[in-house]
mmCIF file of C-alpha atoms and ligand atoms in Angstrom:
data_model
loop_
_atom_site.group_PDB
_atom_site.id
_atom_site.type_symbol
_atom_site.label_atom_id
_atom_site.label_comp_id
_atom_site.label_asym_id
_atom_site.label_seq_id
_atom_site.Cartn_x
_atom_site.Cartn_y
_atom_site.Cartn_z
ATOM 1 C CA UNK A 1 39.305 -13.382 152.875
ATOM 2 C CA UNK A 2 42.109 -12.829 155.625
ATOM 3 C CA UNK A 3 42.077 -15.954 157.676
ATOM 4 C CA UNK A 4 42.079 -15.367 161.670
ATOM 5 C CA UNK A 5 44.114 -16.342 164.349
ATOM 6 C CA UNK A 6 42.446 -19.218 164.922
ATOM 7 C CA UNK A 7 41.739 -20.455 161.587
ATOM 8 C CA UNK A 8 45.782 -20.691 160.846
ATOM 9 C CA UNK A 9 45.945 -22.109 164.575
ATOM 10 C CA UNK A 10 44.100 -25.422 163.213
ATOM 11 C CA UNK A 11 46.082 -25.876 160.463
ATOM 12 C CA UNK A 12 49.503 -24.537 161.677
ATOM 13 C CA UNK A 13 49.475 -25.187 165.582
ATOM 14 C CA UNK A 14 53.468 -25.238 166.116
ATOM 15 C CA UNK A 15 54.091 -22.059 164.038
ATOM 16 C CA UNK A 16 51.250 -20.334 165.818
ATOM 17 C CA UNK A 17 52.129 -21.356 169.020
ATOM 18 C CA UNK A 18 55.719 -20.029 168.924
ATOM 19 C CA UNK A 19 54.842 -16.564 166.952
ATOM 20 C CA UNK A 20 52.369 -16.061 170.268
ATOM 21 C CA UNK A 21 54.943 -16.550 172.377
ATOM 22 C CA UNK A 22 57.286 -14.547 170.932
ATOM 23 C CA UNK A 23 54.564 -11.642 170.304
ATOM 24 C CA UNK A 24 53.603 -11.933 174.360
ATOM 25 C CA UNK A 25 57.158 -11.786 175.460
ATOM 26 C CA UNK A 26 57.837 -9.200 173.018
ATOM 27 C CA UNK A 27 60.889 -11.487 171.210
ATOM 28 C CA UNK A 28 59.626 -11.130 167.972
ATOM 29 C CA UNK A 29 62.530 -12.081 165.959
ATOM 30 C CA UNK A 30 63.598 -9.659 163.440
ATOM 31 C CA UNK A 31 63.576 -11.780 160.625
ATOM 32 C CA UNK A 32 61.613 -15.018 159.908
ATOM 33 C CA UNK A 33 61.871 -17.573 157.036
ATOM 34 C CA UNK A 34 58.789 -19.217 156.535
ATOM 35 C CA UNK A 35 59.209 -22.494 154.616
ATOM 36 C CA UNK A 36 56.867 -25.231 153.332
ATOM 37 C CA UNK A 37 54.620 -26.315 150.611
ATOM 38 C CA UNK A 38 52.512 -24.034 148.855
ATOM 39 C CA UNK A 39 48.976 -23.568 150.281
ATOM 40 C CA UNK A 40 50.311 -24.232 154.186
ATOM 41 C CA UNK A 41 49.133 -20.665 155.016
ATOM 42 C CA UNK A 42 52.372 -19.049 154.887
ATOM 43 C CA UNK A 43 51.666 -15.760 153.125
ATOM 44 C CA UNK A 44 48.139 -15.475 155.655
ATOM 45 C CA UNK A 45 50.793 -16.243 158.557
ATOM 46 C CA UNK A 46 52.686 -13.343 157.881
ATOM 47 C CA UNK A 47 50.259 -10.832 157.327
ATOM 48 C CA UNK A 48 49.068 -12.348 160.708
ATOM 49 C CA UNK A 49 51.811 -11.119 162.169
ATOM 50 C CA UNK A 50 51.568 -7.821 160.379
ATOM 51 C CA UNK A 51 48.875 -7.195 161.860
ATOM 52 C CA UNK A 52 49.395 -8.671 165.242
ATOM 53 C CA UNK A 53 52.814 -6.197 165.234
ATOM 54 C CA UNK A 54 50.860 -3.064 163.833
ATOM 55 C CA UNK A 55 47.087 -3.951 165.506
ATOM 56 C CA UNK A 56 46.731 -0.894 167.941
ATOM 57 C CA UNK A 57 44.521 -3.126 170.632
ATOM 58 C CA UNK A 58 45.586 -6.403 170.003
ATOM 59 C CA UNK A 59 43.658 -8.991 172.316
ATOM 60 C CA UNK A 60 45.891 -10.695 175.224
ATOM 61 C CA UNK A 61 49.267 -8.857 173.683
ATOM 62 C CA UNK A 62 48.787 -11.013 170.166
ATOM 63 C CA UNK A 63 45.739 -11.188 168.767
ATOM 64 C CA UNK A 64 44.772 -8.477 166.055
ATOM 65 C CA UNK A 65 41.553 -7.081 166.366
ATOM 66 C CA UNK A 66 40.673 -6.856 162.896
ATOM 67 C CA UNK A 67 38.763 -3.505 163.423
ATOM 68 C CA UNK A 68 41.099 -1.218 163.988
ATOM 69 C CA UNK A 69 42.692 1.242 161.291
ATOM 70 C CA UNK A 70 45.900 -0.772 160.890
ATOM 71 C CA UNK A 71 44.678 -3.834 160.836
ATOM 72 C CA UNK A 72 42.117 -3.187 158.211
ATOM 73 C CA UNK A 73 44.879 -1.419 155.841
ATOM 74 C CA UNK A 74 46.961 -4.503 156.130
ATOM 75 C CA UNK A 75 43.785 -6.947 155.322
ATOM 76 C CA UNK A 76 43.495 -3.871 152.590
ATOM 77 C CA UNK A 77 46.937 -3.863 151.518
ATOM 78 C CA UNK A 78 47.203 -0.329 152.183
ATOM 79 C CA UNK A 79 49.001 0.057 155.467
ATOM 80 C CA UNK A 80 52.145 2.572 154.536
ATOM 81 C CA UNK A 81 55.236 0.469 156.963
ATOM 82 C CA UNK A 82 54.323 -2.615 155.169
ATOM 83 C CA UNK A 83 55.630 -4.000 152.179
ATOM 84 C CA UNK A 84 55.420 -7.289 150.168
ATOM 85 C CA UNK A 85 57.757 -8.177 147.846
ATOM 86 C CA UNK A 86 56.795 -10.837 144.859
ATOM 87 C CA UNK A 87 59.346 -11.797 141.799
ATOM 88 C CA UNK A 88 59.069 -9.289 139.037
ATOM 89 C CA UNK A 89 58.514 -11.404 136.203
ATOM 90 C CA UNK A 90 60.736 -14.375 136.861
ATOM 91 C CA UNK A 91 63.215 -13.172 139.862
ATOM 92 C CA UNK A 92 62.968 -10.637 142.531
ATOM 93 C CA UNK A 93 65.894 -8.313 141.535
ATOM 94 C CA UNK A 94 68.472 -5.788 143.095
ATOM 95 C CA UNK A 95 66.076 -2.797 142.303
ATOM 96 C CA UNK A 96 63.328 -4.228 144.068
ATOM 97 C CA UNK A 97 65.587 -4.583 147.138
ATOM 98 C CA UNK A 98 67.616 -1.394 146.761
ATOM 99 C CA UNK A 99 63.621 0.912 146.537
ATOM 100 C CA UNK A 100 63.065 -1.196 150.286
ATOM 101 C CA UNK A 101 65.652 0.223 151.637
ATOM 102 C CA UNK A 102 65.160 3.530 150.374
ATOM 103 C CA UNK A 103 61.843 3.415 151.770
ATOM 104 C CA UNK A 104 63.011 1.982 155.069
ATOM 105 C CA UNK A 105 65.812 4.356 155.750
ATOM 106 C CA UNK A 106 62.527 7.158 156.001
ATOM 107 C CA UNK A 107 60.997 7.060 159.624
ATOM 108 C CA UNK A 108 57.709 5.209 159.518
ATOM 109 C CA UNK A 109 54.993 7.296 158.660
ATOM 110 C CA UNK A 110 52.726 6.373 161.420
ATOM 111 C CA UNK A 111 54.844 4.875 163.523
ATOM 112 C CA UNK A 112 58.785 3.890 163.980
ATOM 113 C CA UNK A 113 57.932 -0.247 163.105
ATOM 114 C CA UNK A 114 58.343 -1.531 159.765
ATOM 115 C CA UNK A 115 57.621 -4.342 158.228
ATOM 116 C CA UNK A 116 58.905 -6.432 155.176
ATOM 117 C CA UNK A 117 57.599 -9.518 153.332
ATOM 118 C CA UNK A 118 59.541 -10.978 150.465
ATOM 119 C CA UNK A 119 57.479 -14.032 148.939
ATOM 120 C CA UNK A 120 59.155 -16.549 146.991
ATOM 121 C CA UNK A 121 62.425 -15.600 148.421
ATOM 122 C CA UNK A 122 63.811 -18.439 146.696
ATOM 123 C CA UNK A 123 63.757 -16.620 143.352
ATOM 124 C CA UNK A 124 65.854 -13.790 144.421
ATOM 125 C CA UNK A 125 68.885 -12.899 142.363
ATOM 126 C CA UNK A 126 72.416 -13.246 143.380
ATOM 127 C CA UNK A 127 72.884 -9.420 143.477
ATOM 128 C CA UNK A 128 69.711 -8.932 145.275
ATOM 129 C CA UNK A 129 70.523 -11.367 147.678
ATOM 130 C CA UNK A 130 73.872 -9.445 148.302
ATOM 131 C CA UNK A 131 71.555 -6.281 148.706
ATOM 132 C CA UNK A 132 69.489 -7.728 151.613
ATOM 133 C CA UNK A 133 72.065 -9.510 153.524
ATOM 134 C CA UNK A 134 73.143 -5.760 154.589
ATOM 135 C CA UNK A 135 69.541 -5.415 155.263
ATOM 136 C CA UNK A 136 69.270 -8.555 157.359
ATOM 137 C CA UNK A 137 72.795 -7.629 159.586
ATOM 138 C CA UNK A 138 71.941 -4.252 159.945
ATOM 139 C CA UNK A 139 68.772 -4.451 161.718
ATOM 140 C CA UNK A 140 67.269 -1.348 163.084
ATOM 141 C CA UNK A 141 65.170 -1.480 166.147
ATOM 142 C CA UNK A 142 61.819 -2.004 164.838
ATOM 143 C CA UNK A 143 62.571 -3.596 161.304
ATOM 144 C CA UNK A 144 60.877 -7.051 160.998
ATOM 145 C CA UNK A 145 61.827 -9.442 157.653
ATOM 146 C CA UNK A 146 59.237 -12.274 156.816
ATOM 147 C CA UNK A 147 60.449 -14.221 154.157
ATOM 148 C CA UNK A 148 58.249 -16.942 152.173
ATOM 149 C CA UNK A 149 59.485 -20.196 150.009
ATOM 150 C CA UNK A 150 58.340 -23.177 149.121
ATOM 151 C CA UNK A 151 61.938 -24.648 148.487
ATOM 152 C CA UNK A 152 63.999 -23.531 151.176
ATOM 153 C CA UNK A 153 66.915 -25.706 149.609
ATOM 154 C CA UNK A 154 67.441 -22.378 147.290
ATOM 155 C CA UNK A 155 67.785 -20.183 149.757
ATOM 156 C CA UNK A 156 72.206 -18.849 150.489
ATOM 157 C CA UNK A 157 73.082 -19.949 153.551
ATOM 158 C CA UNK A 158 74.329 -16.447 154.685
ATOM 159 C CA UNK A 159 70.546 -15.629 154.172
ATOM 160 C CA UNK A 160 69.261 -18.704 156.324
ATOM 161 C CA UNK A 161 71.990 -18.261 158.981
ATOM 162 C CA UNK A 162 69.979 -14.944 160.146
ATOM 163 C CA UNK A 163 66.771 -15.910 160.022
ATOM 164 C CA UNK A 164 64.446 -18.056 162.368
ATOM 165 C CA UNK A 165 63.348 -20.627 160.126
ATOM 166 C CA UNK A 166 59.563 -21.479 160.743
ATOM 167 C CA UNK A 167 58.342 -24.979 158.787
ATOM 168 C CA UNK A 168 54.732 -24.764 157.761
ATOM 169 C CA UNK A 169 53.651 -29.045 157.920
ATOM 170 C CA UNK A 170 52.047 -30.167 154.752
ATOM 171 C CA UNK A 171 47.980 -30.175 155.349
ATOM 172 C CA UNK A 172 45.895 -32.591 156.968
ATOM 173 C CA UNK A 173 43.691 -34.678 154.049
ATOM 174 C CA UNK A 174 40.667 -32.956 155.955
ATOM 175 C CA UNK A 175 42.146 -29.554 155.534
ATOM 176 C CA UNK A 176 43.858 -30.123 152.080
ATOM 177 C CA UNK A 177 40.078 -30.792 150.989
ATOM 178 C CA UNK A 178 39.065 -27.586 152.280
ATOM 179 C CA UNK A 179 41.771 -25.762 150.158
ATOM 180 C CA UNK A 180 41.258 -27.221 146.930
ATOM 181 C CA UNK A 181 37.682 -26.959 146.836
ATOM 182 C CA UNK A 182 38.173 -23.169 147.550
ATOM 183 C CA UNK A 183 40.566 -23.269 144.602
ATOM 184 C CA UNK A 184 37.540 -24.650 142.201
ATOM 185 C CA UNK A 185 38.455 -28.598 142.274
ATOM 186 C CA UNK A 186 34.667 -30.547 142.352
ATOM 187 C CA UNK A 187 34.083 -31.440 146.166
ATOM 188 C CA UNK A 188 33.407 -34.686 144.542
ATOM 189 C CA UNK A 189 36.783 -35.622 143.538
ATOM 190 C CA UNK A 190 38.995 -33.625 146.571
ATOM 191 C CA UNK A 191 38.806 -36.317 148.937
ATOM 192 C CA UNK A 192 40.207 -38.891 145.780
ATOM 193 C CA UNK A 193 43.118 -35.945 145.446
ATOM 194 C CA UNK A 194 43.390 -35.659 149.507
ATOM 195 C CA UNK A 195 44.181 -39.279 149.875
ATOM 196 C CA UNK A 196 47.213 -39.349 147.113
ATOM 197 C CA UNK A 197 49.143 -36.360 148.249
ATOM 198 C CA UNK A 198 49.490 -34.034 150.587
ATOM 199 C CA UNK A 199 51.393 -31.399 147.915
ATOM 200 C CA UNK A 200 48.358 -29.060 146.686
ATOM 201 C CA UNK A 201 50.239 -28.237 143.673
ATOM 202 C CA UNK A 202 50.015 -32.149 142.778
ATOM 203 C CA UNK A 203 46.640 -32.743 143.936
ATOM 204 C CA UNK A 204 45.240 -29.462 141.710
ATOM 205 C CA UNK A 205 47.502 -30.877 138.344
ATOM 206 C CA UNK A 206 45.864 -34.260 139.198
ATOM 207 C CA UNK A 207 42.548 -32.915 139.093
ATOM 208 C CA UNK A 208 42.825 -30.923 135.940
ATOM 209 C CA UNK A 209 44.773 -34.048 134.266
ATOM 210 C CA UNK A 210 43.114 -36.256 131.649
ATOM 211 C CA UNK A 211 45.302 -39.419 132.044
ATOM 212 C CA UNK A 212 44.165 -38.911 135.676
ATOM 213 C CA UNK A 213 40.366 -39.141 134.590
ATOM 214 C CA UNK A 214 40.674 -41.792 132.317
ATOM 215 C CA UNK A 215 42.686 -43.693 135.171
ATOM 216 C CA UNK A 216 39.844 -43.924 137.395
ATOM 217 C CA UNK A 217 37.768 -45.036 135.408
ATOM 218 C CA UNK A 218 39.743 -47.713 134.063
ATOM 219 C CA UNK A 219 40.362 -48.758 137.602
ATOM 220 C CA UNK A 220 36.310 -49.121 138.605
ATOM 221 C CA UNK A 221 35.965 -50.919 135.438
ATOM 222 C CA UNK A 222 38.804 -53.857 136.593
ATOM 223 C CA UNK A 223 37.614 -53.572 140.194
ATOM 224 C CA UNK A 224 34.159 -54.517 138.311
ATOM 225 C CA UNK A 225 35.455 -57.383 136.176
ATOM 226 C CA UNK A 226 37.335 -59.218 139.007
ATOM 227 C CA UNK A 227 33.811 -59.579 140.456
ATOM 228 C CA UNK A 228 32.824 -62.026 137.236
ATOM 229 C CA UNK A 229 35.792 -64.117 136.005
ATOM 230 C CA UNK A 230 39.616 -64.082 135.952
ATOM 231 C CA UNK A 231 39.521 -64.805 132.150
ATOM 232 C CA UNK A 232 37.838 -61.549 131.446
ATOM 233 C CA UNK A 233 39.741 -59.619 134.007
ATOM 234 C CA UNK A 234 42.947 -60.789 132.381
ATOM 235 C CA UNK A 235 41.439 -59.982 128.784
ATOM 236 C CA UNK A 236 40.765 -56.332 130.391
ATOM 237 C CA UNK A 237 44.318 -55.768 131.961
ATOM 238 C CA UNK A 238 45.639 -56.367 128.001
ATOM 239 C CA UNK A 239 42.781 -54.401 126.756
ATOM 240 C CA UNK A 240 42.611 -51.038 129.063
ATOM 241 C CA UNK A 241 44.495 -51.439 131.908
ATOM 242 C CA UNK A 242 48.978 -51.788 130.215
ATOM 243 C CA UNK A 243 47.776 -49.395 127.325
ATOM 244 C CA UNK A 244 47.449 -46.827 130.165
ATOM 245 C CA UNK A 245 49.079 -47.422 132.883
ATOM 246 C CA UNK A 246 52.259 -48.101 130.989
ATOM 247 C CA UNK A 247 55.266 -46.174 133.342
ATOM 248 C CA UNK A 248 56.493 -47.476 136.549
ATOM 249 C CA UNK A 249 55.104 -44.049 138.198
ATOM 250 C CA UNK A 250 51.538 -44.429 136.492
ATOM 251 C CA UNK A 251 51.396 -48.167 137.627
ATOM 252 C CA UNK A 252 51.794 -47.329 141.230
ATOM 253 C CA UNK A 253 49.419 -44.698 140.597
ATOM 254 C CA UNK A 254 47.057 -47.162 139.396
ATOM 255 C CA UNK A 255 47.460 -49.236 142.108
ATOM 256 C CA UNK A 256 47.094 -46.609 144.681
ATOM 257 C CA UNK A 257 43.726 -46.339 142.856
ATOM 258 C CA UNK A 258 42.576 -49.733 142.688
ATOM 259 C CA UNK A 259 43.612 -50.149 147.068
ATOM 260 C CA UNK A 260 41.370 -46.641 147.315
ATOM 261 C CA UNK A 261 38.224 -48.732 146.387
ATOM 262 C CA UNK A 262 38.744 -51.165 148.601
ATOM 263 C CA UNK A 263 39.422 -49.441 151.425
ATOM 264 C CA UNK A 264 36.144 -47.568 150.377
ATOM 265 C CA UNK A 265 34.348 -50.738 150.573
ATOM 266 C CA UNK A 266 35.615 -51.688 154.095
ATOM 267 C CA UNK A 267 34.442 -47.746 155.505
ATOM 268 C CA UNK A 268 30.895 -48.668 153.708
ATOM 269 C CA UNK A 269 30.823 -52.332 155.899
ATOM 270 C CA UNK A 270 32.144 -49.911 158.577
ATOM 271 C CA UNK A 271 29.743 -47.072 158.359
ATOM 272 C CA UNK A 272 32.053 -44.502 157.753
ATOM 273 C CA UNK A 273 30.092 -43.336 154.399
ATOM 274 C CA UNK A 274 32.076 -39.807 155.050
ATOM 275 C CA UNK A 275 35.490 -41.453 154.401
ATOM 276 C CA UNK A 276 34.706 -42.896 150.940
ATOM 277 C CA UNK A 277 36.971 -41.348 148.187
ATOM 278 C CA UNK A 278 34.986 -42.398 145.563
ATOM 279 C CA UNK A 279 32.107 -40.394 146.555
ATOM 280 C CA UNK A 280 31.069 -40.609 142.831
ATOM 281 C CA UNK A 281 30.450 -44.226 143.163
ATOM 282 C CA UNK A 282 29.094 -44.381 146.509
ATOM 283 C CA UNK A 283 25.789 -46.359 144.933
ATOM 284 C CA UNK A 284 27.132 -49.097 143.458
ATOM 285 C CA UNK A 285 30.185 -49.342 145.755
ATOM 286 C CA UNK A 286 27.028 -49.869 149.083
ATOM 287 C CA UNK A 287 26.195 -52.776 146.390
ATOM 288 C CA UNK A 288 29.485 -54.264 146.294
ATOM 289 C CA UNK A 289 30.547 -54.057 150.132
ATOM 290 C CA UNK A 290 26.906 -56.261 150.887
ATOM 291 C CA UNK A 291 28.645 -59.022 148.460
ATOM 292 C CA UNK A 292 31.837 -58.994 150.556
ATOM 293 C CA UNK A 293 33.627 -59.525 153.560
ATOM 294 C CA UNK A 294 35.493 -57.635 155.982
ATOM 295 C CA UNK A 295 38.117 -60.125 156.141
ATOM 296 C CA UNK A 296 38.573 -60.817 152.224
ATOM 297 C CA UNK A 297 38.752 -56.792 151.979
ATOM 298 C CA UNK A 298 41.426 -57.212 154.154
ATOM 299 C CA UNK A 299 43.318 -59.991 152.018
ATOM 300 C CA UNK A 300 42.536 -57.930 149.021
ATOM 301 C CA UNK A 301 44.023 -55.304 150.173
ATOM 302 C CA UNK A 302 47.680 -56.671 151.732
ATOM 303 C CA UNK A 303 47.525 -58.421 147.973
ATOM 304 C CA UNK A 304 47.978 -54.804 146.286
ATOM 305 C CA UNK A 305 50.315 -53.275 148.807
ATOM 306 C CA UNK A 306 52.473 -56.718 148.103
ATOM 307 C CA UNK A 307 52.054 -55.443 144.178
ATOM 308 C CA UNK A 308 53.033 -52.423 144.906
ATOM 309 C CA UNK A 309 56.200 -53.402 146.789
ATOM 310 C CA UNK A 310 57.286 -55.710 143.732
ATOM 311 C CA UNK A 311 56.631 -53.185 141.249
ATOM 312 C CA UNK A 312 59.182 -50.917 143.230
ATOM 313 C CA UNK A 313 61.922 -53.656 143.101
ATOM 314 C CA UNK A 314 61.439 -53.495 139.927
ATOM 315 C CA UNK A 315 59.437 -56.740 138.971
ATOM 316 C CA UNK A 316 57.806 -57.330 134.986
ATOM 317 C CA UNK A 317 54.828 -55.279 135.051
ATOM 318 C CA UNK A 318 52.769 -57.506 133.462
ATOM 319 C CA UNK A 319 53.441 -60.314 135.522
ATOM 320 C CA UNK A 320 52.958 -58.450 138.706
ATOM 321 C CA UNK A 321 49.707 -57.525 137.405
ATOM 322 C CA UNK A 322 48.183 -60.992 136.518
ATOM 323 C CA UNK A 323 49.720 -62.400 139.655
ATOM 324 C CA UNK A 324 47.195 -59.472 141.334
ATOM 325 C CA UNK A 325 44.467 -60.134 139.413
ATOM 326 C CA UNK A 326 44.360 -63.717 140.394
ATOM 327 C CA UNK A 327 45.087 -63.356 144.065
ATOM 328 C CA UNK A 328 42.272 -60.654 144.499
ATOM 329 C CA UNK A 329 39.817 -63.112 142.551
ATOM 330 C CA UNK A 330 40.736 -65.762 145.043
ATOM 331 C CA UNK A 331 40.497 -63.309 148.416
ATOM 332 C CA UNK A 332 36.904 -62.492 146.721
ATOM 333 C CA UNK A 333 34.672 -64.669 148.474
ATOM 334 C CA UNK A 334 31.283 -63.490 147.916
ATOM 335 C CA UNK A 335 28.672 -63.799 150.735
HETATM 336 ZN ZN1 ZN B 1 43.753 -4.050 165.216
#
């Protein structure tokens, strides 16, 4: 489904903001890099402004109206001045570039504007490249260039030096939950994902990883033994907890994990059910928050950050760890 104008507005309000402007003054620039991470809305953006540029009554000078002819080729993918370029196989290459301008040097078919999009522009050949910086400093009147990557870093710098460079901001947790659970990840598990990136691409290999899975649960399971005694805790660390968390990376991980429940426990005290991550143990996590207290939450809490510090400068792993373990037994005083 093409998202509207005000759909991208929520999630990209600087981007929209200036691409109105520029569409009410009429300074639409003539070619646009849009950078950011993947699922920001880039791709939607630009057919945005397809249609906003092509939309024969757009609302207030900007706004397509999503009925007429044009704008429902370009929702179709049909519209005859606009073209989308994507890699073929693994680059986008000189041909590709070379059969645009062919096509371009024709007069529009319905009308004199044309419009480009080249996604992944990163992954565009050397040659090709060559072929559509002539493109770029030739620009006839109504030619607009929308380019798309999510590592702007590849990109020449002759190429970047005629563009306007847009930046598409990573999406809020509340919208990055939206996206993956269109993309198939449980609604059950997004808001986990949401709260330990904001990179979609890492957040939908997290969800399909196994390690992940297993991680979790090994992380309830400790947060469940601190609650009885330290000498069990520390027989479950040496049991579960260094046979899989055994890297620097999936130690902080783990820890990022274990701070997750209790800052679940402290929006249960709070009444903020909504913001619980662990939304698959909401049950027994209402138990656990009525055995606790705000302020040892708190304690708990500054006692894994602290971990998490000393694991970074580079402190024994298993040390750090029983150190933990002890100091969150001691913050636990049950009510
Ligand atoms: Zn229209």
């Amino acid at each position: 489904m093409p998202k509207t104008w005000d759909q991208l507005e929520v999630i990209q309000p600087t981007v929209l903001k200036m691409l109105r402007n520029s569409l009410i003054r009429n300074r639409v620039a003539h070619a646009y890099l849009f950078e950011g991470l993947r699922g920001t809305g880039k791709k939607e953006v630009g057919l945005l402004l397809a249609k906003s540029l092509f939309c024969l009554e757009p609302q207030d000078g900007y706004f397509p109206c999503d009925k007429c002819v044009n704008c429902r080729r370009i929702d179709n993918g049909n519209h005859p001045d606009f073209h989308i370029i994507e890699p073929d196989g693994l680059s986008i290459k000189k041909q590709q570039i070379l059969a645009l301008q062919e096509e371009f040097s024709k007069t529009g078919v319905e009308s004199k504007q044309k419009i480009y999009m080249i996604v992944h522009a990163d992954k565009i050949t050397v040659n090709a490249a060559n072929s559509l910086l002539k493109f770029l400093e030739e620009p006839h009147q109504q030619t607009y260039a929308i380019l798309i990557t999510e590592q702007i870093q590849r990109i020449l710098p002759t190429i970047l030096s005629r563009c306007q460079i847009l930046t598409f901001t990573p999406l809020s947790p509340k919208h990055l939950i939206e996206k993956l659970v269109s993309e198939g990840v449980e609604p059950s598990v997004a808001p986990l994902l949401a709260q330990l990136t904001n990179n979609i691409d890492e957040a939908m290999e997290l969800s399909k990883n196994d390690w992940f899975a297993q991680a979790q649960k090994i992380v309830v399971k400790l947060y469940e033994v601190l609650k009885k005694n330290s000498l069990e805790a520390l027989v479950s660390l040496q049991d579960q907890w260094f046979e899989h968390f055994k890297e620097k990376e999936q130690l902080d991980r783990g820890l990022d994990l274990l701070l997750l429940i209790y800052k679940d426990l402290l929006y249960i005290q709070l009444g903020n059910d909504q913001q619980v991550v662990f939304q698959s143990e909401m049950d027994r996590l209402r138990q656990y928050s009525l055995q606790t207290t705000g302020r040892s939450l708190a304690e708990q809490m500054s006692a894994i950050l602290e971990a998490k510090r000393k694991l970074q400068a580079n402190m024994n792993q298993q040390l750090l760890m029983e150190q933990l373990v002890l100091k969150l037994q001691e913050g636990s005083s049950f009510v």
